[in-house]
Each structure stands twice: as C-alpha cells, then as structure tokens.
PDB file of C-alpha atoms in Angstrom:
ATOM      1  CA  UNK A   1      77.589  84.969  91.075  1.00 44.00           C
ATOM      2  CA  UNK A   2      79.413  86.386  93.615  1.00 48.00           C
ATOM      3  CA  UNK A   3      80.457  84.579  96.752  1.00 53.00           C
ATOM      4  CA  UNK A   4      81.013  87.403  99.073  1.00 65.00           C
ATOM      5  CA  UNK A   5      81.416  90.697  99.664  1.00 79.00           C
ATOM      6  CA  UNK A   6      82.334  93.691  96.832  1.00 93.00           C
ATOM      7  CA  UNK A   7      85.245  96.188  98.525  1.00 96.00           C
ATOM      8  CA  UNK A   8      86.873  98.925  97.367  1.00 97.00           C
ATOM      9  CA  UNK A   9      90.491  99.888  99.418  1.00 97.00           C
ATOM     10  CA  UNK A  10      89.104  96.976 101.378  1.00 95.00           C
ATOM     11  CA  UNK A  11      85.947  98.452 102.548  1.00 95.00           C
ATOM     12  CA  UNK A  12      82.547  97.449 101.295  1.00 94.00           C
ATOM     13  CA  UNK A  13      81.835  99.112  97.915  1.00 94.00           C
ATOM     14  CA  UNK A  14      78.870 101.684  97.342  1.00 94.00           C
ATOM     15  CA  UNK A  15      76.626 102.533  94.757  1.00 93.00           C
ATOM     16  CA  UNK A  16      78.785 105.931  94.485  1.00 94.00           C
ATOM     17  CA  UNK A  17      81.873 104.234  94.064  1.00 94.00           C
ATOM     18  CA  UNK A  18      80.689 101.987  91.326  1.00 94.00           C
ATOM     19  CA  UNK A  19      78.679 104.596  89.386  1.00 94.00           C
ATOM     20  CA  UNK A  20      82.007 105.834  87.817  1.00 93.00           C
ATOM     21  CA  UNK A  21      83.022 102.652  86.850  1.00 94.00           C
ATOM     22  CA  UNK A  22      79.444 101.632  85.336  1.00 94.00           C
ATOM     23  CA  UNK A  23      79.561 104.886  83.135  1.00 94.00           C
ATOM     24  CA  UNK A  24      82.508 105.519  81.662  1.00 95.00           C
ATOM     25  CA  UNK A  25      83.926 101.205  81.541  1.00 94.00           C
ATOM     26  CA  UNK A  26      87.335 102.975  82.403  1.00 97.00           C
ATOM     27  CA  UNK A  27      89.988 100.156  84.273  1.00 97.00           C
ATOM     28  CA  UNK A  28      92.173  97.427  84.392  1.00 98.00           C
ATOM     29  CA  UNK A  29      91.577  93.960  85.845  1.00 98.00           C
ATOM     30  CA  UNK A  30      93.322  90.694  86.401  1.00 98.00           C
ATOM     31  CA  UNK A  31      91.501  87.456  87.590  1.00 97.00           C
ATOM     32  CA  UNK A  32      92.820  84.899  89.353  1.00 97.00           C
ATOM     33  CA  UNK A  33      91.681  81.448  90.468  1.00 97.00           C
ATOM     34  CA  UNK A  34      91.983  80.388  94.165  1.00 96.00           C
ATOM     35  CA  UNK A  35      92.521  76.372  94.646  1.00 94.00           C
ATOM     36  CA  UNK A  36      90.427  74.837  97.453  1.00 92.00           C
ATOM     37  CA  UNK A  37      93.668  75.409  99.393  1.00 93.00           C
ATOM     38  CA  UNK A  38      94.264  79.250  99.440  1.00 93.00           C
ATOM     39  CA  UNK A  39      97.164  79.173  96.616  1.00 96.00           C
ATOM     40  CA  UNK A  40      96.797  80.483  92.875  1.00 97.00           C
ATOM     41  CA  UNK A  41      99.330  79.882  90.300  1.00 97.00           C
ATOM     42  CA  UNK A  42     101.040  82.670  88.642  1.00 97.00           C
ATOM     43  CA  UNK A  43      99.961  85.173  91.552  1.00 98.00           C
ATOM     44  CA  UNK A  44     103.522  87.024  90.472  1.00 98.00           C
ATOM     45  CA  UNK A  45     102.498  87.409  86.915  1.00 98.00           C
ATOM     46  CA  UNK A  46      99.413  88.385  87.992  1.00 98.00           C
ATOM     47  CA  UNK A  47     100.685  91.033  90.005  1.00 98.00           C
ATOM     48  CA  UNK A  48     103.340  91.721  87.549  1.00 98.00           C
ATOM     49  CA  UNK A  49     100.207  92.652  85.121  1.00 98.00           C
ATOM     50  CA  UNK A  50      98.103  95.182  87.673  1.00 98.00           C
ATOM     51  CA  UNK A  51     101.648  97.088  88.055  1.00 98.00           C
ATOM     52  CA  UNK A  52     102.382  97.114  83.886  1.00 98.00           C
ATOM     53  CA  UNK A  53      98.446  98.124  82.827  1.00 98.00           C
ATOM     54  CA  UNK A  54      98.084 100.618  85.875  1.00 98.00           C
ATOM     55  CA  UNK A  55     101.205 102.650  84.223  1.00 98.00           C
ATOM     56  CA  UNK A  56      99.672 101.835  80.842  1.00 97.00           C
ATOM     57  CA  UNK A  57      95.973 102.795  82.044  1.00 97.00           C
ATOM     58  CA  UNK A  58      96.472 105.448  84.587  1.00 97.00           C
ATOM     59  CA  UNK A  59     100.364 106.798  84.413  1.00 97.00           C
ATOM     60  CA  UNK A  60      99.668 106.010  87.837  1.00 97.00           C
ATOM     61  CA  UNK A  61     101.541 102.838  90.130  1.00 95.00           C
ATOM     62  CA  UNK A  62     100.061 100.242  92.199  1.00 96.00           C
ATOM     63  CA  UNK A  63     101.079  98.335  95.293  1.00 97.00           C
ATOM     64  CA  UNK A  64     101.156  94.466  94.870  1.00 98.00           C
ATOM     65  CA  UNK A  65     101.236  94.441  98.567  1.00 97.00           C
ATOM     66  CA  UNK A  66      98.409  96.293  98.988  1.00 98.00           C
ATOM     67  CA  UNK A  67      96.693  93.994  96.245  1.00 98.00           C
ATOM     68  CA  UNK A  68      97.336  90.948  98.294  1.00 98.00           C
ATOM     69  CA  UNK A  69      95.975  92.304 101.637  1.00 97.00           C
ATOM     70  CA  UNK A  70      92.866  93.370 100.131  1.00 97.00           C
ATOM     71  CA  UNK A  71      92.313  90.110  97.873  1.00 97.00           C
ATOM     72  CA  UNK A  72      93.228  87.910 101.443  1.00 96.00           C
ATOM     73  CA  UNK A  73      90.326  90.110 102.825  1.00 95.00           C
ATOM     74  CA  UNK A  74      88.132  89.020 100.210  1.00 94.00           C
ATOM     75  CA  UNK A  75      88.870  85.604 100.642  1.00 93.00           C
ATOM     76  CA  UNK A  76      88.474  85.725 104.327  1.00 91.00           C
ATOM     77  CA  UNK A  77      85.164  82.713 105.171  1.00 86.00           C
ATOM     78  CA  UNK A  78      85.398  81.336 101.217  1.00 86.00           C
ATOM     79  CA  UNK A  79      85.374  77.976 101.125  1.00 86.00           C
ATOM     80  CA  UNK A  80      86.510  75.966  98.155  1.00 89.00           C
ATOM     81  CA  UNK A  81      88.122  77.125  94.642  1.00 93.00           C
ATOM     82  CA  UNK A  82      86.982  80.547  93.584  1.00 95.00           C
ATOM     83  CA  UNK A  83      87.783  83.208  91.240  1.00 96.00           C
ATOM     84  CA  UNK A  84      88.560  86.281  92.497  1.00 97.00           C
ATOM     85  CA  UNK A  85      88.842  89.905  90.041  1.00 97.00           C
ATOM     86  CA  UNK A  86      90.690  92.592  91.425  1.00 98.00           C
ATOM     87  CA  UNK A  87      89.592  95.815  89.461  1.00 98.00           C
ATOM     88  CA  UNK A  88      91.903  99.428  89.498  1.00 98.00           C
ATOM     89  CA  UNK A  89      89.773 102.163  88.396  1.00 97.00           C
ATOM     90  CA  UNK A  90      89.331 105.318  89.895  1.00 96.00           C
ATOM     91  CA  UNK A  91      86.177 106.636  91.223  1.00 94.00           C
ATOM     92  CA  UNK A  92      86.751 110.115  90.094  1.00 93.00           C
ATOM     93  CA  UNK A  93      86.949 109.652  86.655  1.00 94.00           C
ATOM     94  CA  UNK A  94      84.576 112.055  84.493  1.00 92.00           C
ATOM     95  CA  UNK A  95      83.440 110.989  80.950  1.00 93.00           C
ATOM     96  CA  UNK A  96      84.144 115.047  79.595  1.00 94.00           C
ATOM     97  CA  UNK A  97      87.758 114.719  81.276  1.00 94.00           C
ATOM     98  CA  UNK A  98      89.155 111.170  81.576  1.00 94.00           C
ATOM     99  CA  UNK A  99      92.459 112.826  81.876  1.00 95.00           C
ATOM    100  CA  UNK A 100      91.902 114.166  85.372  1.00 94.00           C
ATOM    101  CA  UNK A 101      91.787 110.672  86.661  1.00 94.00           C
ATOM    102  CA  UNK A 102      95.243 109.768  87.746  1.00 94.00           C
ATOM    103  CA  UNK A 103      94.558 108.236  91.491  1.00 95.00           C
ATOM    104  CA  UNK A 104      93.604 104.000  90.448  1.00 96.00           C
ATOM    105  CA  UNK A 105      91.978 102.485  93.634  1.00 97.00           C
ATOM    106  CA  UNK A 106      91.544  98.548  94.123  1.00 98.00           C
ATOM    107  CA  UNK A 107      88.361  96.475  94.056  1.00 98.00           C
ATOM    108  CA  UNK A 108      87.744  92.928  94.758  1.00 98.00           C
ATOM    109  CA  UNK A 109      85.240  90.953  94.206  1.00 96.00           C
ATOM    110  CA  UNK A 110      84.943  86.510  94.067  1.00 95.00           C
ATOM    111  CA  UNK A 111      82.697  84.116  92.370  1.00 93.00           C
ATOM    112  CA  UNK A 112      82.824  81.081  92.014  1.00 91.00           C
ATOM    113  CA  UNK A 113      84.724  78.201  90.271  1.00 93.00           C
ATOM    114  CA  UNK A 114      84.118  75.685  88.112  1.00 87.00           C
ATOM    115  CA  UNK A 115      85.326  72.012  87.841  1.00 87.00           C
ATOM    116  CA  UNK A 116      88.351  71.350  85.690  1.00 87.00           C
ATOM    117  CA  UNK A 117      88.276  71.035  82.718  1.00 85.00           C
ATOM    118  CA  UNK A 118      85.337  72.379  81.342  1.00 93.00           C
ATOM    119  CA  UNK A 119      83.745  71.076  78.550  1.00 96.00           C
ATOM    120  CA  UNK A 120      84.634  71.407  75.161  1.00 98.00           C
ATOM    121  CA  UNK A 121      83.605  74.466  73.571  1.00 98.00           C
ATOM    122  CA  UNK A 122      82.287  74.986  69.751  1.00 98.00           C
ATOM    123  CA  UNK A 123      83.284  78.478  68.815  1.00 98.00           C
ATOM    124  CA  UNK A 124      81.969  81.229  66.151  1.00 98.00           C
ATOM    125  CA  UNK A 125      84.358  82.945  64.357  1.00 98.00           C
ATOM    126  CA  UNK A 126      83.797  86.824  64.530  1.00 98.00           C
ATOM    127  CA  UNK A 127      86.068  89.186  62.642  1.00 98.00           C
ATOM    128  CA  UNK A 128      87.243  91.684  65.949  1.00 97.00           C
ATOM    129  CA  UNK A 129      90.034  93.668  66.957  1.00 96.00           C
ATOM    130  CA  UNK A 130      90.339  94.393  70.824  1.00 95.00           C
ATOM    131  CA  UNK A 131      91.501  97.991  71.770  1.00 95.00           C
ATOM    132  CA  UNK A 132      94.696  98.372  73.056  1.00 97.00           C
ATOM    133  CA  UNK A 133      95.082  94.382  73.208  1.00 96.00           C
ATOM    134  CA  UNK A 134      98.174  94.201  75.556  1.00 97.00           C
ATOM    135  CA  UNK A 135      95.585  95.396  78.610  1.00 98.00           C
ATOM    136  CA  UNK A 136      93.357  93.497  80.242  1.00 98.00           C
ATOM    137  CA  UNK A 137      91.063  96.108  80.708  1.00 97.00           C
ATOM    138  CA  UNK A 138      87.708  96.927  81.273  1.00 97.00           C
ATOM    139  CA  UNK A 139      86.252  97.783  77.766  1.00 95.00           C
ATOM    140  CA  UNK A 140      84.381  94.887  77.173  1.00 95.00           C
ATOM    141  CA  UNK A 141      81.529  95.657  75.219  1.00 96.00           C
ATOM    142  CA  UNK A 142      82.848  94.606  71.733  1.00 96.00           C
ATOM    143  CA  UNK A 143      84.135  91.372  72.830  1.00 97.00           C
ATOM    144  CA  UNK A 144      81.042  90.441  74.585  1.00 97.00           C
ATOM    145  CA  UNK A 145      78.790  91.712  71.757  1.00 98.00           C
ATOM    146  CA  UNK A 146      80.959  88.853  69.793  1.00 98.00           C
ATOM    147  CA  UNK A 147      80.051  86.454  72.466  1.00 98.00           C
ATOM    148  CA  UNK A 148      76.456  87.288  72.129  1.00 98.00           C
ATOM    149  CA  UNK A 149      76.661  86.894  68.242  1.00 98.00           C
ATOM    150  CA  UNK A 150      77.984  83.320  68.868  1.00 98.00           C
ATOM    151  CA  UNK A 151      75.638  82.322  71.260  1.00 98.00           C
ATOM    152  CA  UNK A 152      72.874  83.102  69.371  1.00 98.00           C
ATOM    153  CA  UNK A 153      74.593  81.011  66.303  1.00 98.00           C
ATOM    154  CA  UNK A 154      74.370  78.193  68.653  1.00 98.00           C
ATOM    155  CA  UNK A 155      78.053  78.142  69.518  1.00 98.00           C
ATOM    156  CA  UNK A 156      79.582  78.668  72.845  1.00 98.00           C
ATOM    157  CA  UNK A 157      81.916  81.558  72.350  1.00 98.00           C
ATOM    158  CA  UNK A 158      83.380  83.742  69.646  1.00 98.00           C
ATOM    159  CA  UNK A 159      86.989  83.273  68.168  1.00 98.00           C
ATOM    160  CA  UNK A 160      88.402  86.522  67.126  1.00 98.00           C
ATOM    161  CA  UNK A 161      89.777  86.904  63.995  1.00 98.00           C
ATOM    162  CA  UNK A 162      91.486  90.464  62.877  1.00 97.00           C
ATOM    163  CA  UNK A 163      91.501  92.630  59.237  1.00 96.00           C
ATOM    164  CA  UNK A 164      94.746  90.637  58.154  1.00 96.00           C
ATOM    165  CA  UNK A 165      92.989  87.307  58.584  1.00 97.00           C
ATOM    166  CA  UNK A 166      94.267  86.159  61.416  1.00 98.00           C
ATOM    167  CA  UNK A 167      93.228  84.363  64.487  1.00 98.00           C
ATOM    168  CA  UNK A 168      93.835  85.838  67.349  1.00 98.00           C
ATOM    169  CA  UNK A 169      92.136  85.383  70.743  1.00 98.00           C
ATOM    170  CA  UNK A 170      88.691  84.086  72.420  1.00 98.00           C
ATOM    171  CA  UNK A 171      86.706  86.274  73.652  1.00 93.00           C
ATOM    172  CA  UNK A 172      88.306  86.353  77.192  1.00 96.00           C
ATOM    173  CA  UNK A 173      90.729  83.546  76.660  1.00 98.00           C
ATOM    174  CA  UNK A 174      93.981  82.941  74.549  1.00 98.00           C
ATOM    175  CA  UNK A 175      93.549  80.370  71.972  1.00 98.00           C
ATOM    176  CA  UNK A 176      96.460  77.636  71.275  1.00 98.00           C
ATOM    177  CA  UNK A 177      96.812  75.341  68.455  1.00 98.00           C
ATOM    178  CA  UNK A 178      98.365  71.739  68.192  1.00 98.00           C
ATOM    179  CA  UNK A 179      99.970  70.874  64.657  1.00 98.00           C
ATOM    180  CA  UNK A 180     100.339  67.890  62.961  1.00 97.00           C
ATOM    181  CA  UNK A 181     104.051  67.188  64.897  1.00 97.00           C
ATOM    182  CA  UNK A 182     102.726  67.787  68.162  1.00 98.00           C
ATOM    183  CA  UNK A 183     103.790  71.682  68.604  1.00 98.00           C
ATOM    184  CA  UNK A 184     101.815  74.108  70.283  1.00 98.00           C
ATOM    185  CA  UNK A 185     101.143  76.981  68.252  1.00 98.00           C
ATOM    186  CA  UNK A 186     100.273  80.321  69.968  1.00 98.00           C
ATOM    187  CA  UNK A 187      99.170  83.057  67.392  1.00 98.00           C
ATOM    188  CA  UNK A 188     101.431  85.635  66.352  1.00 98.00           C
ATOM    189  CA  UNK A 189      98.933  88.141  66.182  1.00 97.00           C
ATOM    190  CA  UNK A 190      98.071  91.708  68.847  1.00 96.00           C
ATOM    191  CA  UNK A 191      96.401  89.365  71.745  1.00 97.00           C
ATOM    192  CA  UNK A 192      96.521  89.809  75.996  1.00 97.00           C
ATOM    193  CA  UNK A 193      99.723  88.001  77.096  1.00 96.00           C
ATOM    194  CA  UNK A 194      97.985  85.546  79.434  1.00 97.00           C
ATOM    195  CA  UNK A 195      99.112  84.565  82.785  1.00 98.00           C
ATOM    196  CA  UNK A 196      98.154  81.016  81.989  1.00 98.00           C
ATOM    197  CA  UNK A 197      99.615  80.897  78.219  1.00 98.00           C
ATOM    198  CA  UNK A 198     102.729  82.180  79.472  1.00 98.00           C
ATOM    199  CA  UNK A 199     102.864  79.297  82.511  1.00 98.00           C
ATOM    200  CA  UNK A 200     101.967  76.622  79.973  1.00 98.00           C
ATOM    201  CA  UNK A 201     105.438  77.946  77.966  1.00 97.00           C
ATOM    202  CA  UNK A 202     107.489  78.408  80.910  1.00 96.00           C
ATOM    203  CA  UNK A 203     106.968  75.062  81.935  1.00 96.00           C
ATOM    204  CA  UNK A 204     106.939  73.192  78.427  1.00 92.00           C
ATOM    205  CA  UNK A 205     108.159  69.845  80.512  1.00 90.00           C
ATOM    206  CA  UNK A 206     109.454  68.676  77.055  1.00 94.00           C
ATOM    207  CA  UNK A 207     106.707  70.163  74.337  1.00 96.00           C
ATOM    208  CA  UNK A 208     108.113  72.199  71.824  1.00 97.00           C
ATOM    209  CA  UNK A 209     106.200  75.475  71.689  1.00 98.00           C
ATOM    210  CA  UNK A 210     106.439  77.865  68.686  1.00 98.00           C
ATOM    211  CA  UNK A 211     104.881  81.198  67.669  1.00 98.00           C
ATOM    212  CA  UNK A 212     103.188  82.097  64.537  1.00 98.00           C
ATOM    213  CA  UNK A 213     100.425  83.728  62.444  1.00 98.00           C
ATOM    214  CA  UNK A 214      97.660  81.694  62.072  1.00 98.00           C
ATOM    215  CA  UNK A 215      95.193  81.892  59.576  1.00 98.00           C
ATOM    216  CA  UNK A 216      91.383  80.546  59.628  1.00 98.00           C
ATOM    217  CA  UNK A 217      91.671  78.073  57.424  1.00 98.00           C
ATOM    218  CA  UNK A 218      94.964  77.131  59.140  1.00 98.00           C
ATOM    219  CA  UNK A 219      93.344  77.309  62.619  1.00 98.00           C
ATOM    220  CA  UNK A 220      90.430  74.623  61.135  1.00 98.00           C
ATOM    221  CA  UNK A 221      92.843  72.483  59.945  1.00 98.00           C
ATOM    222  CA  UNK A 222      94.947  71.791  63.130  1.00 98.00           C
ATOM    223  CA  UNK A 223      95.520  68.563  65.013  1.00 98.00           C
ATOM    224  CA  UNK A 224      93.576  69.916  67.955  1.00 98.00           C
ATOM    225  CA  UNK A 225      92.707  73.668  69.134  1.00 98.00           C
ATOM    226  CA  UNK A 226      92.122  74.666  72.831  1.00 98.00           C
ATOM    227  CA  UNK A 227      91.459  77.817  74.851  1.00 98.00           C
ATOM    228  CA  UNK A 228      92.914  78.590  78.026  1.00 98.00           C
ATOM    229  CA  UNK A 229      92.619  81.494  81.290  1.00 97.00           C
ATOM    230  CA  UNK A 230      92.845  81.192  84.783  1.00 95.00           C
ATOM    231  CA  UNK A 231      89.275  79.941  84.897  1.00 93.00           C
ATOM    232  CA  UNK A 232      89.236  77.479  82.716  1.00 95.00           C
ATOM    233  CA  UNK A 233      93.061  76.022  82.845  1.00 95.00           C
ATOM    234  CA  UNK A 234      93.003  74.236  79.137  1.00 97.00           C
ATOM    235  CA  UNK A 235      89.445  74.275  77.456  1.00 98.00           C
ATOM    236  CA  UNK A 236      89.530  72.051  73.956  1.00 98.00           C
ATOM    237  CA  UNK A 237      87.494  73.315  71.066  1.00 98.00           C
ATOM    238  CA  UNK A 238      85.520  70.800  69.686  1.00 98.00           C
ATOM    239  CA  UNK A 239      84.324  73.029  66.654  1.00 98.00           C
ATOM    240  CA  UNK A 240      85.400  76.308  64.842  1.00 98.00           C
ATOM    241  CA  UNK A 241      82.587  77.494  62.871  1.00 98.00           C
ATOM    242  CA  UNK A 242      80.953  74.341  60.741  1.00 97.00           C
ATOM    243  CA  UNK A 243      84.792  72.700  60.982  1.00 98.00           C
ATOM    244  CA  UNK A 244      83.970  69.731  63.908  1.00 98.00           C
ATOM    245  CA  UNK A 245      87.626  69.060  65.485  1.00 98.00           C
ATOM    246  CA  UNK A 246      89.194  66.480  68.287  1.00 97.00           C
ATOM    247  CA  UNK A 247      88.162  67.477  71.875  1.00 96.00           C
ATOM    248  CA  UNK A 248      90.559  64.704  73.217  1.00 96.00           C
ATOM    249  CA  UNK A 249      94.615  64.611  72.195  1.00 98.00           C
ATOM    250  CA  UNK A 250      97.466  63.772  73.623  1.00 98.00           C
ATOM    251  CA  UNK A 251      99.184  66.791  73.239  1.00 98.00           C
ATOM    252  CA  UNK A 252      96.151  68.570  74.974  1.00 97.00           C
ATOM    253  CA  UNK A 253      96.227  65.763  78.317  1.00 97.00           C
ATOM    254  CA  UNK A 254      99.563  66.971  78.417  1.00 97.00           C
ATOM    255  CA  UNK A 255      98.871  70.439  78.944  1.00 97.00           C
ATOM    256  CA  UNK A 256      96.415  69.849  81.401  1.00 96.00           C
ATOM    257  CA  UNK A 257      98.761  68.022  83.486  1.00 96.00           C
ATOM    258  CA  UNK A 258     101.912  70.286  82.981  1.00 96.00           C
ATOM    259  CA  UNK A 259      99.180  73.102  84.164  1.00 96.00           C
ATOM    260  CA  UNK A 260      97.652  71.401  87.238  1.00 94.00           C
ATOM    261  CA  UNK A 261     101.072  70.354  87.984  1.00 95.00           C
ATOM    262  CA  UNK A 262     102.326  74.047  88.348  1.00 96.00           C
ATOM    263  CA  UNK A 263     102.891  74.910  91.968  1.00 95.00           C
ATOM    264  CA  UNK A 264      99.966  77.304  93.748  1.00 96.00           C
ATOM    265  CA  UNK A 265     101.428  80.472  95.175  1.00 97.00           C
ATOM    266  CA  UNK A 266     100.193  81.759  98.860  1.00 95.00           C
ATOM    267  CA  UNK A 267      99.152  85.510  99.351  1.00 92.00           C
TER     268      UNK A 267
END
C-alpha cells in the first residue's frame, strides 16, 4: 500500500497525469529501500540507473539532483523502513505516436517495507523473455502474468527461464546460485543488472563470485538458490518447480550479512 502521498515534479499527482502512464505502460523505474534511519544502500547505482534507462527510454537526460529532492519530499513524515519507486515517464506520451514523447518527468511514490529476510520462496519455472532486459522499465504485464501462473500452481513466484534453456531472472528479482564449492553463481544470461546483485559482488568480503549460464536442471541441482532486490535483500528458494532445496546455508548467512553490512547512503 502506499504510505503517503503520489507526486509528480514534486506536486501531488492527478488523474490526468497518470492516465498516460496507465494506457500506454511507457517508463522507467528504480526502487529503493529506505532503512528506519533515512539512508538506502546503493542510492548512486540507483541513480546511476534513472540517468542510463532515461537515455535508453526517452533519448532524453535526467537530474539525480532533482531525483533526490523530490524522493526527500516523499519521505518527508515516514516513519520506519519503506520502499520508495521513483517513476520517469512522460505525461504526453500518445499510444499512435510514442515518438513525440521526449520530455521524462519524475514520480514518487512509498510503501511500505517488510522485515528482513523474508521467507523462503518456492518458485514456478515459466519459460519468459523480458523486453529489452537491461531496463527496468515499466512493461510489466508479461512478467506478472508469469507471477500469476505461479501463484495459481501454488508457488510463490515465477523463475524465468529463456528459448536457449536458461535461467535467467525472477520475476522482479535477480536470482543467484551457490555451487557445490561455495561460489556464487549469477546467470550469464540477458537479465536487469541489479543494484543489489551488483553490491553483493562489489563487496564479496572473501566469496568467490563467478558468472555463467545456467541451465534448469543445473539451477535444481545447486547447493542452495536465492533471490535478491532492494526489497527483499537475499530471499532463499526453498523449491524450484517439484525440486525441494536448502532454505538455510552458510554461503547464503553470509550474504545476508555482507548485505546488511553495506553502508546506507543519505539523500
């Protein structure tokens, strides 16, 4: 749900503004989780990302200044952790002439957080391909139809897995592996570069980290398999399809700590 107020440019958001954005599902996002104390790790990357998908998206640039002001606005009276989205779209856009739409604008909006870690998740494998997978953008109907498939399987979330055969991404998180020696294992596959997948290589603190493609069978066959965004930190997967696997390993209580260990940045 959302814990406070919806703005656009940093004033409150109307039905006109959105209507664009709820017909044609044409943007960019980033989402970010606020600790209880104001800071949110990888706020750089995360900035780093609205700047890279806006040229990407739009051909157009965006002010990480401007970004901060408007997110500390939305976070002005929140209390406790929170996730907050910052959206670049622009309310202009036409469905017959997406071309014309060159001027992005910035919207914020918070909900709240969960505990951390979640629990364990069972995922469905789903054979998907993302569009343009190096965006974090806004077209989210096939991966959420993939969620819905799961769900109604009985599992908590679909694991994507592309034409080739091989794994790549959750359905809005980036999925890790641990081997049999202890590595992590990111796919080598077209997935989003996440914020908190690249943290969790930058600071390794002594895990060896490798990249690689990753087959299903492979993926069902690991020591331990986990998930991990800003929301959820690092998620373990206690199932892939009928394959039951670890939700506890070392490996994975490492992780957790290397990433609650990483300093917050302030806005």
């Amino acid at each position: 749900m959302l814990g406070g107020m919806v703005t656009l440019d940093g004033k409150p958001v109307s039905a006109d503004d959105l209507l664009p954005l709820a017909l044609t599902n044409t943007g960019h996002f980033t989402s970010m989780r606020v600790d209880a104390d104001g800071s949110i790790r990888g706020l750089t990357l995360h900035m780093e990302r609205l700047v890279r998908d806006s040229k990407i998206v739009w051909g157009a640039s965006v002010d990480p200044e401007r970004v901060r002001e408007y997110v500390r606005q939305g976070l002005d009276g929140q209390n406790g952790a929170c996730v907050v989205r910052v959206t670049i779209y622009d309310p202009k856009i036409e469905l017959g002439h997406p071309a014309d739409a060159n001027d992005p604008h910035i919207m914020v909006s918070v909900r709240g957080a969960g505990a951390l870690p979640p629990e364990p998740l069972r995922a469905m494998s789903v054979p998907y391909e993302r569009d343009l997978p190096e965006v974090k953008h806004c077209g989210l109907f096939g991966a959420l139809h993939a969620r819905r498939t799961a769900q109604l399987a009985g599992f908590g979330d679909a694991l994507f897995v592309g034409r080739d055969g091989l794994v790549s991404e959750g359905g809005t998180w980036n999925v890790g592996f641990i081997d049999g020696k202890g590595t992590v294992v990111w796919p080598q596959a077209p997935v989003l570069p996440g914020v908190t997948m690249a943290l969790l290589q930058r600071h390794a603190n002594g895990l060896e980290h490798r990249t690689a493609p990753v087959t299903l069978d492979q993926a069902k066959c690991m020591a331990a398999v986990f998930a991990t965004n800003t929301s959820i930190g690092v998620r373990s997967l206690s199932a892939i399809d009928d394959k039951e696997l670890p939700a506890e390993h070392p490996v994975l209580d490492a992780l957790r700590e290397t990433y609650l260990s990483i300093p917050g940045e302030t806005l």
